[in-house]
Amino acid sequence: MRRKWKDGLLLGLIYLAAFVSVFLLAAIIVYVFARGFRAVSWSFLTSVTSALQGTTGIAGNIVNTVYIVVLTLLIATPIGIGSAIWLNEYAGKSRWVRLIEFTTETLAGIPSIIYGLFGMVFFGTVLRCGYSILTGALTLTLMVLPLITRNTQEALRSVPDAYRAGAIGMGAAKWYMIRTILLPSAMPGIITGVILAVGRIVGESAALLFTAGSGYLLPKPGTGLLHKILESGGTLTIQLYLSMSKAQYDVAFGIAVVLLCIVLLINLLTKLLAGRLDVSARR
Amino acid sequence: MGQMHAKSTYEMKKKSVCAVETAAQAIFTVCAFFAVAAVASITLYMIANGVPALWKVGVREILFSTVWKPTAEEPSFGILYIILTSIVGTAAAILIGVPIALLTAVFLAEVAPRRLAAVVKPAVELLAGIPSVIYGLLGIMILNPLMYKWEQALFAGSKTHQFTGGANLLSAVIVLAIMILPTVINISESSLRALPPQLKSSSLALGASPVETIFRVLLPAAKPGIITAIVLGVGRAIGEAMAISLVSGSSVNFPLPFSSVRFLTTAIVSEMGYAGGTHRQVLFTIGLVLFAFIMIVNVTLNGILKKGDDGHA
C-alpha cells in the first residue's frame, strides 16, 4: 500500500517536471507576443530609429544581422566541412584526431563572452578591424565552427562504406569520390548544421557587443554595403539589449517578437530536414 | 604520333588529378587544425591579457580581496565576491534546475505516452533556441518586480538591508536554472535511451514496479551520462552573460539571495564599455578566471567521456 503511494507521488513529480518545462516555453512565447505584437508594424521593420523623423525602427539591425549571418557562414562553412572531411576520410587513426576533436569540443564549451573578449583584442585591435561587422563575423566563425564540423562529421559517418568502396573500386580518386558521392549524400546533415549555426548567430549577443558594436543605421546606397563590412553594426539581439538597458521596453519586446519568429522558423526548418534525413536513411 | 599524343594527354590528366588530390588533402588538413589554432590563440590571448593586472595590482589584492572600487580615487580591485557569486549562483541554479531536468528526461525516455512526448520534446528544443537576451528581458519584466515584493515583505523593518528593486542573486539563479534545462534534459534523455533494454525488463521481472525500476535501476545505470549533462549545465550557467547582466543588479556584494550581485560574466559585460587602464586589465583578469573555470569543466568532461569509452571497450 505504501509502495503504491510512493510510486504515485514520484510519477506525479515526473509529470509535474515535464509540465513545468512546457509551461515555461508557453509562458515565454505568450508573454513576449502579448507585450510585443503591437510594437511590430511595417514601419518598425522598415525604418531606422531617428529623432529627426520621429521614427522607431530596426531596419538597420535587420540588415546587420543578415550581413553577419551571411559573412560568418561564408567563412565558417568551408572550414567546418573541410575539417570534418579530414577527420572522417583522411585522418584514419592519426593521433591528431583526438587533439582536434578535443579542441572542437572545447570551442563548443567556451562561453560567448570569452569569444567577445578574444575577438575584441585579436580581430579588433591586433588585426585592426575595429568595431565592425567583419570583427563580429570572424569572432562568430570560431563560435559556430564546432556546430558545422560535428554535424558534417555525423552526416559523413552515416554514409555507408559501400559507397566509398564502390567509387574507389571504379577508379575514382579520393577527392572526386568525396565531391561527387559523399558530400551529396551527406548534404541534409550539413545543411542542418548550417541552419543550427544561423540560429546560434541570430541569438548571439555577448560575443558581438564588443566586436561588432552597436551601429543601427542602414548602409548608404551604392557601395555602402561594401563599406559596411568595416563599420560597426549591432544585430537585433544587441539592439534588444541596449533598448532594455535604456528601459525602452516596447522596442525591446518588438525585437523579441521578431527574434522569436526567426527561432520558430529555424526550428521548423531543421525539423523538416531531419524528416528528409530519416527517409534517405530508410532507403 | 597520334598514339603518343593520346598518351601524353593521359599522363597530363593523371598528373593534374594527382595535384588536385594533393591540394585537396592539404586544404582539409589545414581546416582540421583550425580548431587547434583557435583554442591555442584564445588561451594565449586570455593569459597575455589577464596576467598583467595580476602583476601590477598583486595576486592577493585581486583574487582574495573583497573590495571592488575600480573607479575610486584610490582604486581597489578585489574580485573575491565576484568569483564567489559565480560559484554560488551556478551551484544554486544546478540545484534547482537539475532535478526538474532529470525528471523531465525520465518523462521523455520512460513515462510519456507518444502523444505527450511529441509536445514536450519540441518544447524543450525550442527552449534551447531562445536567445539569452530574451530570457534577460523576461527576467526584468517578470522576476524582478516579484522579487521586489518579496524583498519588501521580508526586510520590512530592516535597517541594514540595501533595497535592490528586485535585481538580485535569486532572480539571476532562477533565469540560469531555466536556461540549463534543455542541455541537461537532452543529454540525460539520450543516456537513458542508450541503456540496454534487458536492464529494465529484468528489474520488472524481479517484481520491481516501473517507478522503482526508474529510480533504483535506470537512473543509477545512466549515471555517467547524467554527470556529463550536469557538467555541461555547469559550463552553460557559469558562462552565461547577457541573460543575467541586468537581472542580477549592479553592485558587487557577498552572494546572498536578496543582494545585488555581479557575476564574472556580468562584470565584464557591464564595465568593459567604459573601463580603461588598470580597470580594463582587471576585467581581462576576470575573463581569465572565467576561462580557467571553463577549462576545468572541459577537462573534467573529457575525463568522464574517456572513462566511459574505456568502460565499454
XYZ file of C-alpha atoms in Angstrom:
596
model
C 0.000 0.000 0.000
C 2.769 2.393 0.982
C 4.678 1.376 -2.097
C 1.786 2.267 -4.345
C 1.523 5.631 -2.653
C 5.197 6.379 -3.136
C 5.095 5.295 -6.781
C 2.160 7.560 -7.395
C 3.907 10.501 -5.781
C 7.084 10.061 -7.820
C 5.089 9.630 -11.005
C 3.256 12.823 -10.145
C 6.568 14.636 -9.744
C 7.745 13.362 -13.134
C 4.594 14.684 -14.811
C 4.923 17.949 -12.914
C 8.518 18.475 -14.085
C 7.565 17.845 -17.710
C 4.634 20.213 -17.299
C 6.928 22.900 -15.888
C 9.210 22.680 -18.942
C 6.310 23.037 -21.368
C 4.616 25.707 -19.287
C 7.815 27.802 -19.245
C 8.051 27.758 -23.022
C 4.379 28.526 -23.499
C 4.535 31.346 -20.956
C 7.594 32.870 -22.611
C 6.049 32.801 -26.080
C 2.632 34.067 -24.980
C 4.092 36.837 -22.813
C 6.503 38.071 -25.485
C 3.850 38.084 -28.209
C 1.253 39.700 -25.960
C 3.618 42.505 -24.989
C 5.372 42.920 -28.305
C 2.987 42.349 -31.175
C 1.646 45.891 -31.058
C 5.155 47.321 -31.441
C 5.746 45.331 -34.628
C 4.475 47.167 -37.666
C 5.585 47.694 -41.227
C 7.377 50.922 -40.338
C 9.037 49.285 -37.289
C 10.573 46.710 -39.608
C 11.499 49.027 -42.469
C 12.663 52.269 -40.887
C 15.585 53.367 -38.759
C 15.220 54.973 -35.348
C 15.580 58.710 -35.843
C 14.699 61.559 -33.536
C 14.561 63.904 -36.518
C 11.893 61.965 -38.366
C 10.274 60.692 -35.204
C 10.526 57.075 -36.313
C 11.373 53.975 -34.331
C 12.600 51.074 -36.400
C 15.019 48.207 -36.626
C 15.716 48.016 -40.359
C 19.414 48.726 -39.799
C 19.670 45.977 -37.218
C 17.928 43.510 -39.519
C 20.433 44.306 -42.293
C 23.325 43.937 -39.839
C 22.021 40.582 -38.626
C 21.654 39.226 -42.146
C 25.088 40.609 -43.041
C 26.787 38.935 -40.086
C 24.958 35.651 -40.652
C 25.974 35.508 -44.322
C 29.562 36.586 -43.730
C 30.087 34.183 -40.826
C 28.678 31.264 -42.785
C 30.797 32.128 -45.838
C 33.906 31.763 -43.685
C 32.867 29.054 -41.242
C 31.073 26.591 -43.512
C 34.031 25.678 -45.783
C 36.386 25.378 -42.812
C 33.921 23.288 -40.813
C 33.146 20.953 -43.698
C 36.835 20.662 -44.614
C 37.716 19.814 -41.057
C 35.021 17.138 -40.899
C 36.169 15.653 -44.210
C 39.742 15.386 -42.948
C 38.685 13.856 -39.645
C 36.394 11.324 -41.254
C 38.029 10.484 -44.580
C 41.744 11.291 -44.438
C 42.904 11.114 -40.833
C 42.478 7.394 -40.352
C 43.904 6.563 -36.953
C 46.148 9.618 -36.800
C 46.905 10.652 -33.232
C 45.975 14.205 -34.145
C 42.313 13.230 -34.374
C 41.993 13.156 -30.606
C 43.523 16.601 -30.240
C 41.357 18.101 -32.961
C 38.196 16.564 -31.547
C 39.120 17.786 -28.068
C 39.739 21.340 -29.270
C 36.494 21.283 -31.250
C 34.639 20.230 -28.085
C 36.474 22.961 -26.179
C 35.419 25.588 -28.716
C 31.830 24.457 -28.245
C 32.133 24.932 -24.488
C 33.793 28.348 -24.375
C 31.255 30.971 -23.255
C 30.359 33.670 -25.745
C 31.642 36.481 -23.528
C 35.156 34.971 -23.782
C 34.799 34.923 -27.572
C 33.811 38.557 -27.271
C 36.957 39.446 -25.324
C 39.194 37.458 -27.645
C 37.566 38.871 -30.774
C 37.844 42.416 -29.462
C 41.569 42.038 -28.776
C 42.626 39.804 -31.664
C 40.444 40.761 -34.623
C 39.601 44.244 -33.375
C 42.942 45.505 -32.095
C 45.704 43.203 -33.378
C 44.270 42.762 -36.880
C 42.928 46.348 -36.774
C 39.370 45.589 -37.822
C 37.991 47.742 -35.007
C 34.328 47.515 -34.038
C 32.982 46.164 -37.285
C 30.767 43.613 -38.954
C 33.943 41.816 -40.062
C 35.298 41.554 -36.499
C 31.931 40.213 -35.358
C 31.745 37.670 -38.178
C 35.301 36.431 -37.609
C 34.592 36.034 -33.894
C 31.383 34.133 -34.557
C 33.200 31.928 -37.079
C 35.172 30.406 -34.209
C 31.982 30.001 -32.228
C 29.867 28.169 -34.818
C 32.717 26.084 -36.218
C 32.139 23.114 -33.853
C 28.452 23.039 -34.800
C 29.205 22.713 -38.508
C 32.133 20.323 -38.054
C 30.186 17.967 -35.805
C 27.053 17.878 -37.929
C 29.069 17.252 -41.095
C 31.050 14.507 -39.360
C 27.827 12.875 -38.201
C 26.426 13.067 -41.730
C 29.582 11.644 -43.312
C 29.589 8.781 -40.808
C 26.075 7.824 -41.815
C 27.081 7.364 -45.473
C 27.515 3.583 -45.944
C 31.080 2.373 -46.544
C 29.889 0.501 -49.626
C 29.513 3.876 -51.393
C 33.174 4.608 -50.754
C 34.371 1.161 -51.745
C 32.214 1.254 -54.879
C 33.545 4.594 -56.044
C 37.180 3.790 -55.306
C 36.780 0.384 -56.919
C 35.581 2.021 -60.126
C 38.768 4.060 -60.182
C 37.620 7.347 -58.732
C 40.241 9.390 -56.952
C 39.544 10.192 -53.324
C 38.589 13.867 -53.604
C 36.486 13.064 -56.689
C 34.708 10.394 -54.669
C 34.132 12.794 -51.765
C 32.883 15.548 -54.063
C 30.530 13.500 -56.174
C 29.387 10.747 -53.795
C 29.918 11.589 -50.137
C 29.056 15.285 -49.972
C 25.773 14.975 -51.896
C 24.715 12.048 -49.675
C 25.666 13.986 -46.551
C 24.018 17.222 -47.714
C 20.895 17.168 -45.484
C 23.092 16.737 -42.395
C 25.431 19.511 -43.483
C 22.530 21.868 -44.119
C 21.097 21.045 -40.691
C 24.414 22.106 -39.158
C 24.393 25.339 -41.126
C 20.837 26.164 -40.094
C 21.669 25.487 -36.448
C 24.612 27.844 -36.888
C 22.247 30.517 -38.247
C 20.141 30.105 -35.110
C 23.173 30.450 -32.897
C 24.337 33.597 -34.705
C 20.922 35.251 -34.675
C 20.583 34.616 -30.937
C 24.120 35.620 -30.039
C 24.789 38.796 -28.120
C 27.688 38.638 -25.657
C 30.241 37.797 -28.354
C 29.034 40.681 -30.526
C 28.716 43.507 -28.012
C 32.458 44.280 -28.023
C 33.243 43.118 -31.553
C 30.537 44.237 -33.979
C 29.466 47.198 -31.865
C 26.064 48.806 -31.868
C 25.580 50.781 -35.088
C 21.938 50.853 -36.108
C 21.924 52.858 -39.340
C 21.242 51.428 -42.760
C 24.225 51.177 -45.115
C 24.347 54.006 -47.641
C 23.013 53.125 -51.080
C 25.509 52.043 -53.731
C 28.835 50.840 -52.404
C 27.661 51.432 -48.820
C 27.054 47.731 -48.385
C 30.716 47.048 -49.139
C 31.966 49.738 -46.779
C 29.609 48.464 -44.104
C 31.854 45.452 -43.586
C 34.343 47.672 -41.750
C 31.716 49.706 -39.910
C 30.083 48.946 -36.609
C 26.749 47.167 -36.821
C 24.550 45.954 -33.983
C 22.397 42.884 -34.598
C 18.815 42.515 -33.367
C 19.906 40.972 -30.071
C 22.347 43.815 -29.375
C 19.623 46.378 -30.080
C 17.276 44.457 -27.778
C 19.885 44.553 -25.010
C 20.563 48.259 -25.498
C 16.862 49.093 -25.588
C 16.213 47.183 -22.414
C 19.109 48.816 -20.578
C 17.576 52.151 -21.549
C 14.184 50.914 -20.298
C 12.622 51.207 -23.789
C 10.617 48.065 -23.223
C 8.227 48.496 -26.157
C 11.069 48.400 -28.666
C 12.684 45.548 -26.717
C 9.532 43.418 -26.893
C 9.057 44.291 -30.550
C 12.531 42.934 -31.319
C 11.857 39.935 -29.074
C 8.822 39.073 -31.217
C 10.909 39.255 -34.398
C 13.634 37.090 -32.828
C 11.134 34.504 -31.596
C 9.626 34.269 -35.089
C 13.090 33.603 -36.525
C 13.791 30.964 -33.868
C 10.469 29.234 -34.562
C 11.174 29.274 -38.298
C 14.654 27.796 -37.853
C 13.270 25.100 -35.608
C 10.671 24.204 -38.220
C 13.316 24.054 -40.962
C 15.574 21.692 -39.013
C 12.550 19.501 -38.263
C 11.706 19.271 -41.952
C 15.310 18.468 -42.849
C 15.593 15.853 -40.121
C 12.497 14.237 -41.602
C 14.181 14.079 -45.001
C 17.316 12.661 -43.420
C 15.337 9.800 -41.924
C 13.706 8.970 -45.227
C 17.037 8.761 -47.038
C 18.399 6.565 -44.251
C 15.478 4.163 -44.580
C 16.134 3.628 -48.264
C 52.292 10.085 -83.444
C 48.559 10.030 -82.612
C 49.178 7.327 -80.065
C 51.954 9.312 -78.431
C 49.737 12.378 -78.253
C 46.980 10.420 -76.561
C 49.446 9.028 -74.106
C 50.815 12.418 -73.150
C 47.356 13.936 -72.500
C 46.585 10.904 -70.401
C 49.771 11.463 -68.402
C 48.999 15.145 -68.062
C 45.498 14.441 -66.890
C 46.811 11.937 -64.409
C 49.304 14.479 -63.137
C 46.667 17.167 -62.700
C 44.358 14.745 -60.906
C 47.275 13.991 -58.608
C 47.866 17.698 -58.000
C 44.185 18.305 -57.223
C 44.126 15.333 -54.879
C 47.197 16.526 -53.002
C 45.875 20.075 -52.820
C 42.512 18.859 -51.505
C 44.137 16.798 -48.802
C 46.380 19.705 -47.784
C 43.435 22.108 -47.589
C 41.381 19.733 -45.453
C 44.305 19.207 -43.108
C 44.633 22.952 -42.637
C 40.876 23.237 -41.970
C 41.069 20.485 -39.377
C 43.872 22.174 -37.491
C 41.953 25.463 -37.493
C 40.192 24.461 -34.276
C 43.511 23.681 -32.623
C 44.921 27.049 -33.693
C 41.779 28.807 -32.440
C 41.883 27.229 -28.984
C 45.636 27.834 -28.731
C 45.349 31.508 -29.637
C 42.329 32.093 -27.394
C 44.250 30.543 -24.479
C 47.327 32.581 -25.306
C 45.464 35.873 -25.600
C 43.422 35.314 -22.460
C 46.619 34.680 -20.495
C 48.529 37.522 -22.142
C 45.754 40.000 -21.359
C 44.700 38.652 -17.981
C 48.079 38.237 -16.288
C 49.486 41.822 -16.442
C 46.960 43.107 -13.889
C 47.892 40.272 -11.529
C 51.473 41.531 -11.699
C 50.597 45.164 -11.440
C 47.987 45.060 -8.690
C 49.107 41.873 -6.989
C 47.570 38.407 -6.917
C 46.331 38.751 -3.350
C 44.810 42.185 -3.882
C 42.815 40.899 -6.829
C 41.863 37.320 -6.036
C 41.499 37.494 -2.250
C 40.248 40.988 -1.611
C 36.551 41.773 -1.482
C 36.543 45.490 -2.186
C 35.681 46.341 -5.784
C 36.108 50.064 -6.381
C 37.751 50.249 -9.797
C 36.962 53.899 -10.456
C 37.628 55.345 -6.992
C 40.333 57.857 -6.241
C 42.371 55.065 -4.682
C 41.062 52.152 -6.691
C 40.658 48.682 -5.270
C 40.288 45.622 -7.491
C 39.210 42.764 -5.225
C 37.161 40.243 -7.186
C 36.630 37.591 -4.482
C 32.907 38.390 -4.164
C 32.544 38.277 -7.945
C 34.142 34.823 -8.064
C 32.022 33.646 -5.126
C 28.872 34.954 -6.808
C 29.592 32.939 -9.941
C 30.224 29.784 -7.911
C 27.225 30.188 -5.602
C 24.934 31.291 -8.430
C 25.918 28.360 -10.634
C 25.589 25.858 -7.793
C 22.146 27.160 -6.871
C 20.991 27.112 -10.498
C 22.172 23.496 -10.781
C 20.392 22.545 -7.539
C 17.112 23.980 -8.835
C 17.436 23.084 -12.498
C 18.867 19.568 -12.435
C 16.023 17.819 -10.532
C 13.427 19.317 -12.877
C 15.560 18.445 -15.897
C 16.204 14.867 -14.754
C 12.541 14.212 -14.073
C 11.635 15.669 -17.473
C 14.264 13.445 -19.096
C 12.748 10.423 -17.314
C 9.330 11.537 -18.535
C 10.523 11.717 -22.145
C 12.544 8.490 -22.127
C 10.359 6.221 -19.988
C 6.974 7.538 -18.955
C 5.477 9.715 -21.646
C 2.824 8.385 -23.977
C 3.866 9.100 -27.542
C 1.445 11.971 -27.971
C 2.626 13.849 -24.874
C 6.276 13.296 -25.735
C 5.527 14.847 -29.125
C 4.589 18.046 -27.302
C 7.252 18.094 -24.592
C 10.255 17.219 -26.755
C 9.868 20.096 -29.260
C 9.122 22.461 -26.380
C 12.450 21.590 -24.778
C 14.244 22.066 -28.111
C 12.640 25.473 -28.553
C 13.604 26.475 -25.028
C 17.220 25.879 -26.055
C 16.855 28.118 -29.092
C 15.501 31.208 -27.342
C 18.172 33.949 -27.359
C 19.606 34.766 -23.957
C 18.679 38.452 -24.192
C 15.013 37.417 -24.268
C 15.478 35.485 -21.024
C 17.031 38.650 -19.632
C 14.129 40.800 -20.792
C 11.609 38.466 -19.183
C 13.705 38.356 -16.023
C 13.491 42.118 -15.754
C 9.793 42.303 -16.535
C 8.521 39.312 -14.541
C 11.048 38.166 -11.937
C 12.409 41.472 -10.690
C 9.047 43.008 -9.701
C 8.114 39.742 -7.981
C 11.415 39.684 -6.109
C 10.924 43.286 -5.100
C 7.599 42.389 -3.484
C 9.202 39.524 -1.575
C 12.080 41.760 -0.601
C 9.769 44.420 0.786
C 7.881 41.809 2.778
C 10.997 40.055 4.105
C 13.076 43.056 5.022
C 10.186 45.319 6.075
C 11.789 46.569 9.297
C 15.414 46.038 8.382
C 17.776 48.962 8.560
C 20.873 47.145 7.302
C 19.399 45.754 4.101
C 20.082 47.654 0.904
C 16.982 47.524 -1.221
C 17.665 46.369 -4.769
C 14.369 46.821 -6.539
C 14.340 43.092 -7.196
C 17.524 42.830 -9.233
C 19.262 40.245 -7.079
C 21.064 36.917 -6.974
C 17.847 34.920 -6.656
C 16.396 36.365 -9.883
C 19.599 35.507 -11.731
C 19.648 31.979 -10.292
C 16.097 31.332 -11.499
C 16.945 32.568 -15.006
C 20.061 30.356 -15.081
C 18.136 27.334 -13.774
C 15.672 27.688 -16.664
C 18.448 28.179 -19.205
C 20.292 24.961 -18.304
C 17.120 22.836 -18.559
C 17.402 21.943 -22.280
C 21.071 20.940 -22.033
C 20.575 18.677 -19.030
C 17.290 17.231 -20.326
C 18.649 16.321 -23.772
C 21.809 14.613 -22.615
C 20.193 12.766 -19.705
C 17.411 11.613 -22.002
C 19.774 10.194 -24.574
C 21.808 8.428 -21.907
C 18.612 6.887 -20.521
C 17.616 5.777 -24.001
C 21.043 4.248 -24.607
C 20.619 1.767 -21.724
C 20.255 -1.898 -22.732
C 16.564 -2.891 -22.619
C 17.357 -6.055 -20.616
C 18.109 -3.849 -17.621
C 14.547 -2.653 -17.469
C 12.930 -5.990 -18.274
C 14.949 -7.901 -15.672
C 14.132 -5.356 -12.992
C 10.440 -5.581 -13.847
C 10.629 -9.383 -13.937
C 12.115 -9.392 -10.441
C 8.990 -7.656 -9.212
C 10.032 -4.023 -9.073
C 7.373 -1.528 -10.078
C 8.010 0.686 -13.122
C 8.711 3.699 -10.922
C 11.100 1.722 -8.700
C 12.839 0.494 -11.824
C 13.354 4.083 -12.980
C 14.776 5.364 -9.718
C 16.642 2.278 -8.489
C 17.913 0.760 -11.743
C 17.760 3.063 -14.753
C 18.915 6.358 -13.248
C 21.906 4.773 -11.441
C 22.852 2.928 -14.645
C 22.718 6.168 -16.639
C 24.917 7.952 -14.111
C 27.903 8.727 -16.402
C 25.612 10.362 -18.942
C 23.787 12.290 -16.249
C 27.065 13.561 -14.795
C 28.103 14.682 -18.279
C 24.785 16.512 -18.554
C 25.304 18.256 -15.214
C 28.877 19.269 -16.067
C 27.666 20.743 -19.362
C 24.941 22.534 -17.417
C 27.593 23.997 -15.115
C 29.506 25.227 -18.165
C 26.398 26.818 -19.586
C 25.418 28.510 -16.319
C 28.839 29.849 -15.391
C 29.379 31.290 -18.863
C 26.020 32.975 -19.336
C 26.287 36.746 -19.501
C 23.569 38.686 -21.277
C 20.576 36.965 -19.700
C 21.609 37.864 -16.188
C 23.543 41.093 -16.616
C 20.571 43.349 -15.965
C 18.645 40.875 -13.821
C 21.278 40.403 -11.134
C 21.800 44.011 -10.105
C 24.719 46.293 -10.496
C 26.894 46.344 -7.402
C 29.403 43.865 -6.043
C 28.229 42.171 -2.834
C 28.543 38.912 -0.961
C 26.217 36.458 -2.748
C 23.094 36.454 -0.593
C 19.748 35.683 -2.262
C 18.393 39.207 -1.981
C 21.599 41.136 -2.586
C 22.509 42.909 -5.762
C 25.474 40.979 -7.182
C 27.916 40.810 -10.063
C 28.948 37.567 -11.738
C 32.268 37.082 -13.550
C 30.408 37.428 -16.824
C 28.187 40.365 -15.919
C 31.110 42.359 -14.521
C 32.775 42.132 -17.935
C 29.604 42.937 -19.875
C 28.644 45.966 -17.852
C 32.063 47.537 -17.310
C 34.098 46.755 -20.423
C 32.315 49.509 -22.331
C 33.785 52.346 -20.286
C 36.759 50.783 -18.472
C 40.288 51.972 -19.165
C 43.805 51.434 -17.847
C 44.176 49.076 -14.914
C 40.396 48.652 -14.599
C 40.265 47.230 -18.116
C 43.209 44.935 -17.420
C 41.500 43.605 -14.300
C 38.371 42.912 -16.361
C 40.577 40.732 -18.549
C 41.813 39.016 -15.391
C 38.162 38.303 -14.576
C 37.869 36.869 -18.072
C 40.911 34.713 -17.392
C 39.372 33.385 -14.155
C 36.192 32.529 -16.068
C 38.275 30.876 -18.788
C 40.096 28.823 -16.139
C 36.746 27.619 -14.738
C 35.576 26.656 -18.228
C 38.801 24.783 -18.969
C 38.344 22.821 -15.723
C 34.816 21.963 -16.856
C 36.080 20.872 -20.279
C 38.904 18.736 -18.958
C 36.525 17.092 -16.455
C 34.136 16.387 -19.304
C 36.878 14.906 -21.441
C 37.918 12.733 -18.482
C 34.386 11.423 -17.991
C 33.912 10.681 -21.684
C 37.270 8.916 -21.914
C 36.441 6.781 -18.882
C 33.101 5.931 -20.489
C 34.854 4.808 -23.669
C 37.277 2.602 -21.767
C 34.413 1.077 -19.824
C 32.647 -0.021 -22.994
C 35.773 -1.335 -24.689
